[in-house]
Amino acid sequence: MRVSKLLMPTLREVPAEAEIASHRLMLRSAMIRKLAAGVYSFLPLGLKTLQNVEKVVREEMDKAGAQELLMSALLPAEAYMQTGRWDIFGESMFRLKDRNDRDFCLGPTHEEIFTETVKNEVHSYRDLPLTLYQIQTKYRDERRPRFGVMRSREFVMKDAYSFDLTKEGLDASYDAMYKAYCAIFDRLGLDYVVVDADSGAMGGSGSQEFMVKSEVGEDVIAHCDKCGYTANEEKAECIPAPKDFPQDEKPMEKLETPNAHTIEELTDSLGVPAYRFAKTLIYKVGDQYVAAMVRGDREVNPIKLQNLLGSPEEAELAEPFAVRDITKAEVGFAGPVGLSIPVYADKEVMEMKAMVVGANETGYHLVNVEPGRDFTPTLVADIRTIEDGDICPRCGGKIDTFHGIEIGHIFKLGTKYSKALGLTFPDENGEEQPVIMGCYGIGVNRCIAAVIEQNHDDNGIIWPMCIAPYKVEVVVVNAGDETQMKMAEGLYKMLSDSGVATLFDDRDERPGVKFKDADLIGVPVRITVGKKAADGLVEFKLRNGEGFTEMNFADAAAEALRLSGEAK
Ligand code: ATP
Ligand code: MG
């Protein structure tokens, strides 16, 4: 492709709305343009990259024995109603009606539709196991679309679904997908970890996420260096950490603490450390209110709380008016003693002694409170968020936490969808048994953003060869010079004819402009044809290396061929 003909409107300015490198660089290198919040168009460079990622995904899925098909994105509501997800998806589902008033949605994920397809099209248990997949556009009206294609409202997902008759069969199908995912992310050159994930409200018996380590990641992952334990913080098990508490029990006492609404204000006014307090936070989960208690130096994990309650809806901090109504006090004075709603205490709270809690009365706290003696929680469970320095639940070592981008998710679904939609086969006794399912997703365009997060510098993107939109760029320094132009044209033709995706910057522009663009769009190999063309020499440069090497024309071409993997 000639740059003079390519729709590649690169931007010099850093777009104000882009907070992270991948978003900035995808806009600047003219890969994407924004249409609306979380909705993007892919321009030629973006689309080529997307297609390259899809190719890798497709090859590895096919190799793993999965079969590709393509479902509509426009889906009738019935199956989602049958599984209950029409309601569960709530505001994150895009809904519409046709001219006959029939309900449809734009598919956020396709478990229901694949289950129905297998139910309608597979007539014998002998046709199982089966793993089907598609690479297709998904729609989710995300609460906070951001970071460009990292969290968008329309995105490309590779979603696969496995159908087995036995648990062992599911394990084998799951394992095949696990291996395919590793192969895909290895080929994309991503530095990733696999973490135990929350299978929470979706049900199912196990799930793992593929996470790319990145400071801009929205997920937090707990990891133990000693034994290798790795888990999403939504799932990571917290072990109570010992602290020094006064051992002598005293009667509970009410103290005036007029200006202490927060733990910091309390530590200042009472002169005791944060871990001596127990925070009581009022949460709304679905249509019920509950109190969640954690030690003052800890945080409640809303997903653990949601899962504990088995709720499909997120746990959210209650509005101040509801807190006032429930505790009869201003926000900041809630406590477990005498509270009318269920109290869920973190395990660590039960190991505290002589704690300070809110008195459910504005301006007052209770001190010397003993769990078990002064209040009994409805349930004691692990509801806090794991932190750096926590004890590893597996080996007792030390936990570190880091941020990650979820690029893939594999899930043992079990029989939730097959039961709800009646996908069954008769067993040897003639009894109908529900098919055991797994589901497996990869965020295709999120992968692009993740690759850029891990592969860029101040000047632009540094594409790994595998998904680079173009593998080699030939730059002619002076498009008006006949010798230079002839050599550059020859090089471009030779590489293109050999099947190497080659970009030719043939523009009548200053060399500085061309080099800046080349660095920005991140093509892995650059061959510059300049003054020394007359001597048969060119400059050979790798985007991920320092400086350049002077080479003769034929050697440069051969090296470019070799590196791009197309050498015959
Ligand atoms: P997240 O926790 O990031 O919202 P999810 O757990 O809801 O993701 P899944 O339903 O597991 O996502 O979807 C499979 C994959 O699709 C994810 O691993 C992710 O890579 C990708 N994905 C999900 N939501 C988005 C989005 N809004 N934009 C881009 N990619 C997404
Ligand atoms: Mg997920």
Coordinates of C-alpha atoms and ligand atoms in Angstrom, one line a residue:
M1 CA 0.0 0.0 0.0
R2 CA 1.2 3.5 -0.9
V3 CA 1.0 6.0 2.0
S4 CA 0.0 8.6 -0.6
K5 CA -3.2 6.6 -1.3
L6 CA -3.8 5.3 2.2
L7 CA -6.5 6.8 4.5
M8 CA -4.1 7.5 7.4
P9 CA -4.9 10.8 8.9
T10 CA -2.4 10.7 11.8
L11 CA -2.6 13.2 14.5
R12 CA 0.3 15.2 15.9
E13 CA -1.7 16.5 18.9
V14 CA -2.5 14.2 21.8
P15 CA -6.3 13.9 21.9
A16 CA -7.5 15.3 25.2
E17 CA -10.1 12.7 25.9
A18 CA -7.6 9.8 25.8
E19 CA -6.3 8.9 29.3
I20 CA -4.1 5.9 28.5
A21 CA -1.4 5.2 26.0
S22 CA -3.2 2.6 23.8
H23 CA -6.2 4.9 23.4
R24 CA -4.0 7.9 22.6
L25 CA -1.9 6.0 20.1
M26 CA -4.9 4.3 18.4
L27 CA -6.4 7.7 17.8
R28 CA -3.1 9.3 16.8
S29 CA -2.1 6.5 14.4
A30 CA -5.5 6.8 12.7
M31 CA -6.5 3.3 13.7
I32 CA -9.9 4.3 15.2
R33 CA -12.2 7.3 15.4
K34 CA -14.9 7.9 18.0
L35 CA -18.5 8.0 16.9
A36 CA -20.1 8.2 20.4
A37 CA -19.0 7.3 23.9
G38 CA -17.7 3.7 23.7
V39 CA -18.5 3.4 19.9
Y40 CA -15.6 3.5 17.4
S41 CA -15.0 3.2 13.7
F42 CA -12.0 1.3 12.5
L43 CA -10.0 3.0 9.8
P44 CA -7.8 1.0 7.5
L45 CA -4.8 0.5 9.8
G46 CA -7.1 -0.4 12.7
L47 CA -9.1 -2.8 10.6
K48 CA -6.0 -4.6 9.3
T49 CA -4.7 -5.1 12.9
L50 CA -8.1 -6.3 14.0
Q51 CA -8.2 -8.8 11.1
N52 CA -4.7 -10.0 12.0
V53 CA -5.7 -10.7 15.6
E54 CA -8.8 -12.5 14.3
K55 CA -6.6 -14.6 12.1
V56 CA -4.5 -15.8 15.1
V57 CA -7.6 -16.5 17.1
R58 CA -9.3 -18.3 14.3
E59 CA -6.2 -20.5 13.6
E60 CA -5.8 -21.6 17.2
M61 CA -9.5 -22.2 17.7
D62 CA -9.6 -24.3 14.6
K63 CA -6.5 -26.2 15.7
A64 CA -8.2 -26.9 19.0
G65 CA -11.1 -28.6 17.1
A66 CA -13.7 -25.8 17.6
Q67 CA -16.0 -25.0 14.6
E68 CA -16.7 -21.5 13.5
L69 CA -20.1 -20.2 12.7
L70 CA -21.7 -16.8 12.8
M71 CA -24.8 -15.8 14.7
S72 CA -26.8 -12.6 14.3
A73 CA -26.1 -9.7 16.7
L74 CA -29.9 -8.9 16.6
L75 CA -31.4 -11.5 18.9
P76 CA -35.1 -12.2 19.8
A77 CA -35.7 -11.8 23.5
E78 CA -37.5 -15.2 24.3
A79 CA -34.4 -17.3 25.2
Y80 CA -33.0 -14.5 27.4
M81 CA -36.3 -14.3 29.1
Q82 CA -36.3 -18.1 29.7
T83 CA -32.9 -18.0 31.4
G84 CA -33.7 -14.9 33.4
R85 CA -31.0 -12.9 31.7
W86 CA -33.4 -10.5 30.1
D87 CA -33.8 -9.0 33.6
I88 CA -30.3 -9.7 34.9
F89 CA -28.5 -7.8 32.2
G90 CA -30.6 -4.7 33.2
E91 CA -29.4 -1.5 31.8
S92 CA -26.3 -3.0 30.2
M93 CA -28.4 -4.7 27.5
F94 CA -29.3 -2.7 24.4
R95 CA -33.0 -3.5 23.7
L96 CA -35.3 -2.7 20.8
K97 CA -38.6 -3.6 19.3
D98 CA -39.5 -4.5 15.8
R99 CA -42.4 -3.1 13.8
N100 CA -44.6 -5.8 15.3
D101 CA -43.7 -4.8 18.8
R102 CA -41.6 -7.9 19.3
D103 CA -38.7 -7.6 21.8
F104 CA -35.1 -7.9 20.6
C105 CA -31.7 -7.1 22.0
L106 CA -28.3 -6.6 20.6
G107 CA -26.4 -9.6 21.9
P108 CA -24.2 -8.9 24.9
T109 CA -23.0 -12.6 24.8
H110 CA -24.6 -15.6 23.2
E111 CA -25.0 -18.6 25.6
E112 CA -28.7 -18.7 25.0
I113 CA -28.5 -18.7 21.2
F114 CA -25.8 -21.3 21.0
T115 CA -27.7 -23.5 23.4
E116 CA -30.8 -23.2 21.3
T117 CA -28.9 -23.9 18.1
V118 CA -27.5 -27.1 19.5
K119 CA -30.9 -28.1 20.8
N120 CA -32.4 -27.6 17.3
E121 CA -29.7 -28.9 15.2
V122 CA -28.0 -31.7 17.1
H123 CA -30.2 -34.8 17.2
S124 CA -28.0 -37.5 18.7
Y125 CA -25.7 -37.7 21.8
R126 CA -23.2 -39.3 19.4
D127 CA -22.7 -35.8 17.8
L128 CA -21.2 -34.6 21.1
P129 CA -18.8 -33.3 22.3
L130 CA -19.0 -30.2 20.3
T131 CA -17.3 -26.8 20.6
L132 CA -18.6 -24.0 18.5
Y133 CA -17.3 -20.4 18.1
Q134 CA -17.8 -17.2 16.4
I135 CA -16.0 -13.9 16.0
Q136 CA -18.7 -11.4 16.2
T137 CA -19.8 -7.9 17.4
K138 CA -21.2 -7.6 20.9
Y139 CA -23.1 -4.8 22.5
R140 CA -23.1 -3.8 26.1
D141 CA -24.3 -0.5 27.4
E142 CA -21.4 -0.2 29.8
R143 CA -21.9 2.0 32.8
R144 CA -18.5 3.6 32.2
P145 CA -17.2 3.1 28.6
R146 CA -13.6 4.3 28.6
F147 CA -10.1 3.9 27.4
G148 CA -11.1 3.6 23.8
V149 CA -11.7 0.0 22.6
M150 CA -10.5 -1.3 26.0
R151 CA -14.0 -0.9 27.4
S152 CA -16.4 0.0 24.6
R153 CA -20.1 -0.5 24.1
E154 CA -19.7 -2.2 20.8
F155 CA -16.8 -4.6 20.6
V156 CA -15.6 -7.8 18.8
M157 CA -15.6 -10.9 20.9
K158 CA -14.5 -14.4 20.0
D159 CA -17.0 -16.4 21.9
A160 CA -17.0 -20.2 22.1
Y161 CA -19.3 -22.7 23.7
S162 CA -18.7 -26.3 24.5
F163 CA -21.3 -29.1 24.8
D164 CA -20.5 -32.3 26.6
L165 CA -22.3 -35.2 28.1
T166 CA -20.0 -35.7 31.1
K167 CA -18.1 -33.7 33.6
E168 CA -14.9 -35.3 32.4
G169 CA -15.9 -34.3 28.9
L170 CA -16.3 -30.7 30.0
D171 CA -12.9 -30.8 31.7
A172 CA -11.3 -32.0 28.4
S173 CA -13.1 -29.3 26.3
Y174 CA -12.1 -26.6 28.9
D175 CA -8.6 -27.8 28.8
A176 CA -8.4 -27.6 25.0
M177 CA -9.7 -24.0 25.2
Y178 CA -7.2 -23.2 28.0
K179 CA -4.4 -24.4 25.8
A180 CA -5.7 -22.6 22.7
Y181 CA -5.9 -19.3 24.7
C182 CA -2.3 -19.7 25.8
A183 CA -1.2 -20.3 22.2
I184 CA -3.2 -17.2 21.1
F185 CA -1.8 -14.8 23.7
D186 CA 1.7 -16.2 23.2
R187 CA 1.5 -15.5 19.5
L188 CA 0.2 -12.0 20.2
G189 CA 3.4 -11.5 22.3
L190 CA 1.4 -10.6 25.4
D191 CA 2.8 -10.9 28.9
Y192 CA -0.2 -12.4 30.8
V193 CA -1.1 -14.4 33.8
V194 CA -4.0 -16.9 34.3
V195 CA -6.0 -16.2 37.4
D196 CA -8.7 -18.0 39.3
A197 CA -11.8 -15.9 38.7
D198 CA -15.1 -15.3 40.3
S199 CA -17.8 -17.6 38.8
G200 CA -20.3 -15.8 41.0
A201 CA -23.8 -15.0 39.8
M202 CA -23.2 -16.9 36.5
G203 CA -23.1 -20.1 38.4
G204 CA -20.8 -22.9 37.2
S205 CA -18.0 -24.7 38.8
G206 CA -14.8 -22.9 37.8
S207 CA -13.5 -20.0 35.8
Q208 CA -10.2 -18.5 34.9
E209 CA -9.3 -15.2 33.4
F210 CA -6.4 -14.3 31.2
M211 CA -4.9 -11.0 32.5
V212 CA -2.3 -8.8 30.9
K213 CA -0.3 -7.0 33.6
S214 CA -0.8 -3.3 33.2
E215 CA -1.1 -0.3 35.5
V216 CA -4.2 0.8 33.5
G217 CA -6.0 -2.5 34.0
E218 CA -9.3 -2.2 35.8
D219 CA -8.9 -5.6 37.5
V220 CA -6.8 -6.2 40.6
I221 CA -4.9 -9.5 40.9
A222 CA -3.5 -11.1 44.0
H223 CA -0.3 -13.1 43.6
C224 CA 2.0 -15.1 45.9
D225 CA 5.6 -15.3 44.6
K226 CA 6.4 -18.2 46.9
C227 CA 3.7 -20.7 45.7
G228 CA 2.4 -19.0 42.5
Y229 CA -1.1 -18.6 43.9
T230 CA -2.9 -16.1 41.5
A231 CA -6.5 -14.9 41.8
N232 CA -8.7 -12.0 40.9
E233 CA -9.4 -9.9 44.0
E234 CA -13.1 -10.7 43.6
K235 CA -12.2 -14.3 44.3
A236 CA -8.9 -14.2 46.3
E237 CA -9.4 -15.7 49.7
C238 CA -8.5 -13.4 52.6
I239 CA -6.9 -14.8 55.7
P240 CA -7.4 -12.9 58.9
A241 CA -4.2 -11.1 59.8
P242 CA -3.3 -11.0 63.5
K243 CA -3.1 -7.6 65.3
D244 CA -2.5 -6.5 68.9
F245 CA -5.8 -6.0 70.7
P246 CA -6.3 -5.3 74.4
Q247 CA -7.0 -8.6 76.0
D248 CA -9.0 -7.4 79.0
E249 CA -12.7 -7.2 78.3
K250 CA -14.5 -4.1 79.6
P251 CA -18.2 -3.2 79.4
M252 CA -19.3 -1.5 76.2
E253 CA -19.5 2.2 76.5
K254 CA -20.9 5.1 74.4
L255 CA -18.6 8.0 73.6
E256 CA -19.4 11.3 72.1
T257 CA -17.5 11.7 68.8
P258 CA -19.2 14.7 67.3
N259 CA -17.0 15.4 64.2
A260 CA -15.8 11.9 63.5
H261 CA -17.5 10.6 60.4
T262 CA -14.6 8.9 58.8
I263 CA -12.0 6.4 60.0
E264 CA -9.3 9.1 59.7
E265 CA -11.3 11.5 61.8
L266 CA -11.9 8.8 64.4
T267 CA -8.3 7.8 64.7
D268 CA -7.4 11.4 65.3
S269 CA -10.2 12.1 67.8
L270 CA -9.8 8.8 69.8
G271 CA -6.1 8.3 69.3
V272 CA -6.2 4.6 68.4
P273 CA -5.2 3.0 65.1
A274 CA -7.6 2.3 62.3
Y275 CA -7.5 -1.5 62.8
R276 CA -9.2 -1.0 66.2
F277 CA -12.4 0.2 64.5
A278 CA -14.9 -2.0 62.7
K279 CA -16.5 -0.2 59.7
T280 CA -20.2 -0.9 59.2
L281 CA -21.3 0.0 55.7
I282 CA -24.9 -0.2 54.5
Y283 CA -25.2 -1.8 51.1
K284 CA -28.1 -2.1 48.8
V285 CA -28.1 -5.5 47.0
G286 CA -31.0 -5.9 44.6
D287 CA -34.0 -4.8 46.7
Q288 CA -32.5 -5.6 50.1
Y289 CA -30.4 -3.6 52.4
V290 CA -27.6 -5.3 54.4
A291 CA -24.8 -4.1 56.7
A292 CA -21.2 -5.2 55.9
M293 CA -18.5 -5.1 58.5
V294 CA -14.8 -5.0 58.0
R295 CA -11.8 -3.9 60.1
G296 CA -11.2 -0.1 59.9
D297 CA -8.1 -0.5 57.8
R298 CA -9.8 -2.8 55.3
E299 CA -12.2 -2.5 52.4
V300 CA -15.4 -4.3 51.7
N301 CA -15.4 -6.2 48.4
P302 CA -18.9 -5.6 46.9
I303 CA -18.6 -8.6 44.5
K304 CA -17.9 -11.0 47.4
L305 CA -20.9 -9.5 49.2
Q306 CA -23.1 -9.9 46.1
N307 CA -22.0 -13.5 45.7
L308 CA -22.6 -14.3 49.3
L309 CA -26.1 -13.1 48.9
G310 CA -26.5 -15.0 45.6
S311 CA -27.7 -11.8 44.0
P312 CA -27.6 -11.2 40.3
E313 CA -27.4 -7.5 41.0
E314 CA -24.3 -5.6 42.1
A315 CA -23.9 -4.5 45.7
E316 CA -23.9 -0.8 45.9
L317 CA -23.4 1.6 48.9
A318 CA -26.8 2.7 50.1
E319 CA -27.9 6.3 49.5
P320 CA -27.6 8.6 52.5
F321 CA -31.3 8.8 52.9
A322 CA -31.5 5.0 53.2
V323 CA -28.6 5.0 55.7
R324 CA -30.4 7.6 57.8
D325 CA -33.6 5.6 57.7
I326 CA -31.9 2.3 58.7
T327 CA -29.5 3.6 61.3
K328 CA -31.4 6.6 62.5
A329 CA -28.1 8.5 62.2
E330 CA -26.1 10.5 59.7
V331 CA -23.7 8.6 57.4
G332 CA -20.6 7.7 59.4
F333 CA -22.2 6.4 62.6
A334 CA -23.6 3.0 61.6
G335 CA -22.7 0.1 63.8
P336 CA -23.8 -3.5 64.3
V337 CA -25.4 -3.2 67.8
G338 CA -29.1 -3.0 67.6
L339 CA -29.3 -2.8 63.8
S340 CA -32.5 -4.0 62.3
I341 CA -31.0 -5.3 58.9
P342 CA -28.9 -8.4 58.4
V343 CA -25.2 -7.9 59.4
Y344 CA -22.5 -9.6 57.4
A345 CA -19.2 -9.5 59.2
D346 CA -15.8 -10.3 57.7
K347 CA -13.9 -13.1 59.3
E348 CA -11.3 -10.7 60.6
V349 CA -13.9 -8.7 62.5
M350 CA -14.6 -11.8 64.7
E351 CA -10.9 -11.8 65.7
M352 CA -11.0 -8.3 67.0
K353 CA -11.3 -7.3 70.6
A354 CA -12.4 -4.1 72.3
M355 CA -13.4 -2.6 69.0
V356 CA -14.9 0.8 68.2
V357 CA -18.1 0.8 66.2
G358 CA -20.7 3.4 65.2
A359 CA -23.5 3.8 67.8
N360 CA -26.3 4.3 65.2
E361 CA -26.7 7.7 66.7
T362 CA -25.3 10.9 65.1
G363 CA -22.2 12.0 67.0
Y364 CA -21.6 8.8 68.9
H365 CA -19.5 5.7 68.8
L366 CA -19.4 2.6 71.0
V367 CA -16.1 1.4 72.5
N368 CA -14.9 -1.8 74.1
V369 CA -17.3 -3.7 71.9
E370 CA -16.8 -7.5 71.8
P371 CA -18.1 -9.5 68.8
G372 CA -20.3 -12.4 70.0
R373 CA -20.9 -10.6 73.3
D374 CA -22.3 -7.3 72.2
F375 CA -23.6 -8.3 68.8
T376 CA -23.9 -11.4 66.7
P377 CA -23.6 -11.1 63.0
T378 CA -26.2 -12.8 60.7
L379 CA -23.3 -14.4 58.9
V380 CA -19.5 -14.4 59.2
A381 CA -17.7 -14.7 55.8
D382 CA -14.8 -13.5 53.7
I383 CA -16.1 -10.2 52.4
R384 CA -13.1 -8.0 52.3
T385 CA -10.7 -7.0 49.5
I386 CA -7.2 -8.6 49.6
E387 CA -4.3 -6.2 50.0
D388 CA -0.5 -6.1 49.5
G389 CA 1.1 -7.9 52.5
D390 CA -1.9 -10.2 53.1
I391 CA -1.2 -13.8 54.0
C392 CA -1.3 -16.2 51.1
P393 CA -4.3 -18.5 51.5
R394 CA -2.4 -21.4 50.0
C395 CA 1.1 -21.3 51.5
G396 CA 1.1 -18.6 54.2
G397 CA 3.5 -16.5 52.1
K398 CA 3.1 -12.9 51.3
I399 CA 0.5 -11.6 48.8
D400 CA 1.3 -8.8 46.3
T401 CA -1.3 -7.2 44.2
F402 CA -1.1 -5.8 40.7
H403 CA -3.5 -4.4 38.0
G404 CA -4.5 -6.4 35.0
I405 CA -6.5 -6.1 31.8
E406 CA -8.9 -9.1 31.3
I407 CA -8.4 -10.2 27.7
G408 CA -10.0 -13.6 28.0
H409 CA -12.3 -15.6 30.2
I410 CA -13.0 -19.3 30.3
F411 CA -15.8 -20.7 32.2
K412 CA -17.2 -24.1 33.2
L413 CA -20.9 -23.3 33.0
G414 CA -22.4 -26.6 33.9
T415 CA -26.0 -27.1 33.2
K416 CA -27.5 -23.7 33.9
Y417 CA -28.3 -22.9 30.3
S418 CA -29.1 -26.4 29.1
K419 CA -31.5 -26.9 31.9
A420 CA -33.2 -23.5 31.4
L421 CA -33.6 -24.1 27.7
G422 CA -34.2 -27.8 27.7
L423 CA -31.0 -29.0 25.9
T424 CA -31.0 -32.7 27.0
F425 CA -30.1 -36.1 25.7
P426 CA -31.3 -39.5 27.0
D427 CA -28.6 -41.5 28.9
E428 CA -28.2 -45.3 28.8
N429 CA -31.3 -45.7 31.0
G430 CA -33.3 -43.5 28.7
E431 CA -33.4 -40.7 31.2
E432 CA -33.0 -37.2 29.8
Q433 CA -29.8 -35.5 31.0
P434 CA -28.9 -31.9 30.6
V435 CA -25.8 -31.1 28.4
I436 CA -22.8 -29.8 30.3
M437 CA -21.5 -26.6 28.9
G438 CA -18.5 -24.3 29.0
C439 CA -18.1 -20.8 27.5
Y440 CA -15.0 -19.1 26.4
G441 CA -14.5 -15.4 25.5
I442 CA -11.7 -13.3 24.1
G443 CA -12.0 -9.5 23.7
V444 CA -10.5 -9.1 20.2
N445 CA -10.2 -5.4 20.1
R446 CA -9.3 -5.2 23.8
C447 CA -6.4 -7.5 22.9
I448 CA -5.1 -4.8 20.5
A449 CA -5.2 -2.2 23.2
A450 CA -3.4 -4.5 25.6
V451 CA -0.7 -5.2 23.0
I452 CA -0.2 -1.5 22.6
E453 CA -0.1 -0.9 26.4
Q454 CA 2.8 -3.4 26.6
N455 CA 4.5 -2.4 23.3
H456 CA 5.0 1.3 22.8
D457 CA 7.4 4.2 23.5
D458 CA 7.2 8.0 23.4
N459 CA 7.1 8.0 19.7
G460 CA 4.4 5.5 19.1
I461 CA 3.4 1.9 18.8
I462 CA 5.9 -1.0 18.5
W463 CA 3.9 -3.8 16.8
P464 CA 4.9 -7.4 17.3
M465 CA 5.3 -8.8 13.8
C466 CA 2.4 -11.2 14.2
I467 CA -0.4 -8.6 14.2
A468 CA 1.3 -5.5 12.7
P469 CA -1.0 -3.9 10.1
Y470 CA 2.1 -3.8 7.8
K471 CA 5.2 -5.7 8.4
V472 CA 7.7 -3.6 6.4
E473 CA 7.7 0.1 5.6
V474 CA 9.8 1.4 2.7
V475 CA 10.4 5.1 3.1
V476 CA 11.8 7.1 0.2
V477 CA 13.7 10.2 1.5
N478 CA 13.2 12.3 -1.6
A479 CA 10.3 11.3 -3.8
G480 CA 11.5 13.7 -6.4
D481 CA 14.8 11.8 -6.9
E482 CA 14.6 9.3 -9.7
T483 CA 17.3 6.9 -8.4
Q484 CA 15.8 6.8 -4.9
M485 CA 12.3 6.4 -6.2
K486 CA 13.3 3.6 -8.6
M487 CA 15.0 1.6 -5.9
A488 CA 12.2 2.2 -3.4
E489 CA 9.6 1.2 -6.0
G490 CA 11.6 -2.0 -6.8
L491 CA 11.9 -2.9 -3.1
Y492 CA 8.2 -2.3 -2.5
K493 CA 7.2 -4.4 -5.5
M494 CA 9.5 -7.2 -4.6
L495 CA 8.3 -7.4 -1.0
S496 CA 4.6 -7.1 -1.9
D497 CA 5.0 -9.8 -4.6
S498 CA 6.5 -12.1 -2.0
G499 CA 3.4 -11.7 0.1
V500 CA 4.8 -9.3 2.7
A501 CA 2.3 -6.7 3.8
T502 CA 4.4 -3.7 2.9
L503 CA 3.7 0.0 3.2
F504 CA 5.5 2.4 0.9
D505 CA 5.8 6.0 2.0
D506 CA 6.1 7.6 -1.4
R507 CA 4.7 11.0 -0.3
D508 CA 6.3 14.2 -1.4
E509 CA 6.9 15.1 2.3
R510 CA 9.9 16.1 4.4
P511 CA 11.7 12.9 5.7
G512 CA 11.1 14.0 9.3
V513 CA 7.3 13.8 8.7
K514 CA 7.6 10.4 7.2
F515 CA 9.8 9.1 10.0
K516 CA 7.5 10.5 12.7
D517 CA 4.5 8.7 11.1
A518 CA 6.5 5.5 10.7
D519 CA 7.4 5.5 14.4
L520 CA 3.8 6.4 15.3
I521 CA 2.2 3.6 13.4
G522 CA 4.8 1.2 14.6
V523 CA 5.6 -1.0 11.5
P524 CA 8.3 -3.5 12.8
V525 CA 10.8 -3.1 9.9
R526 CA 11.7 0.2 8.2
I527 CA 13.9 0.4 5.1
T528 CA 14.9 3.9 4.2
V529 CA 16.0 4.7 0.7
G530 CA 18.0 7.9 0.6
K531 CA 21.1 9.5 -0.9
K532 CA 23.1 6.3 -0.9
A533 CA 20.7 4.7 -3.3
A534 CA 23.1 5.6 -6.0
D535 CA 25.6 3.3 -4.3
G536 CA 23.0 0.5 -3.9
L537 CA 22.7 1.2 -0.2
V538 CA 19.7 1.6 2.1
E539 CA 19.1 2.0 5.9
F540 CA 17.6 -0.9 7.7
K541 CA 15.9 -0.2 11.0
L542 CA 13.8 -2.2 13.5
R543 CA 11.1 -0.3 15.3
N544 CA 12.0 -2.1 18.5
G545 CA 15.7 -1.5 18.2
E546 CA 18.2 1.3 18.5
G547 CA 19.7 3.1 15.4
F548 CA 19.9 1.6 11.9
T549 CA 22.2 -0.5 9.8
E550 CA 23.5 0.4 6.4
M551 CA 22.9 -2.5 4.0
N552 CA 22.9 -3.1 0.3
F553 CA 19.6 -3.3 -1.3
A554 CA 19.4 -7.1 -1.8
D555 CA 20.5 -7.9 1.8
A556 CA 17.9 -5.5 3.2
A557 CA 15.2 -7.1 1.1
A558 CA 16.3 -10.6 2.2
E559 CA 16.4 -9.6 5.9
A560 CA 13.0 -8.0 5.7
L561 CA 11.6 -11.2 4.1
R562 CA 13.2 -13.3 6.7
L563 CA 11.9 -11.2 9.6
S564 CA 8.4 -11.0 8.3
G565 CA 8.3 -14.7 8.2
E566 CA 7.6 -14.9 4.5
A567 CA 11.1 -16.0 3.4
K568 CA 10.8 -19.0 1.1
Ligands
ATP1 P1 -15.2 -6.9 32.2 O1 -15.1 -7.5 33.6 O2 -14.0 -6.3 31.7 O3 -16.4 -6.1 32.1 P2 -16.6 -9.3 31.4 O4 -16.1 -10.2 32.5 O5 -17.9 -8.6 31.5 O6 -15.5 -8.1 31.2 P3 -16.9 -11.4 29.6 O7 -18.3 -11.5 29.6 O8 -16.1 -12.4 30.3 O9 -16.4 -10.0 30.0 O10 -16.4 -11.3 28.1 C1 -15.3 -11.9 27.4 C2 -14.2 -11.0 27.0 O11 -14.7 -9.9 26.3 C3 -13.5 -10.3 28.2 O12 -12.5 -11.1 28.7 C4 -13.0 -9.0 27.6 O13 -11.7 -9.3 27.0 C5 -14.0 -8.7 26.5 N1 -14.8 -7.6 26.9 C6 -15.8 -7.6 27.8 N2 -16.4 -6.4 27.8 C7 -15.8 -5.6 27.0 C8 -16.0 -4.2 26.6 N3 -16.9 -3.5 27.1 N4 -15.1 -3.7 25.6 C9 -14.2 -4.5 25.1 N5 -14.0 -5.8 25.4 C10 -14.8 -6.4 26.3
MG2 MG -15.1 -11.9 32.4

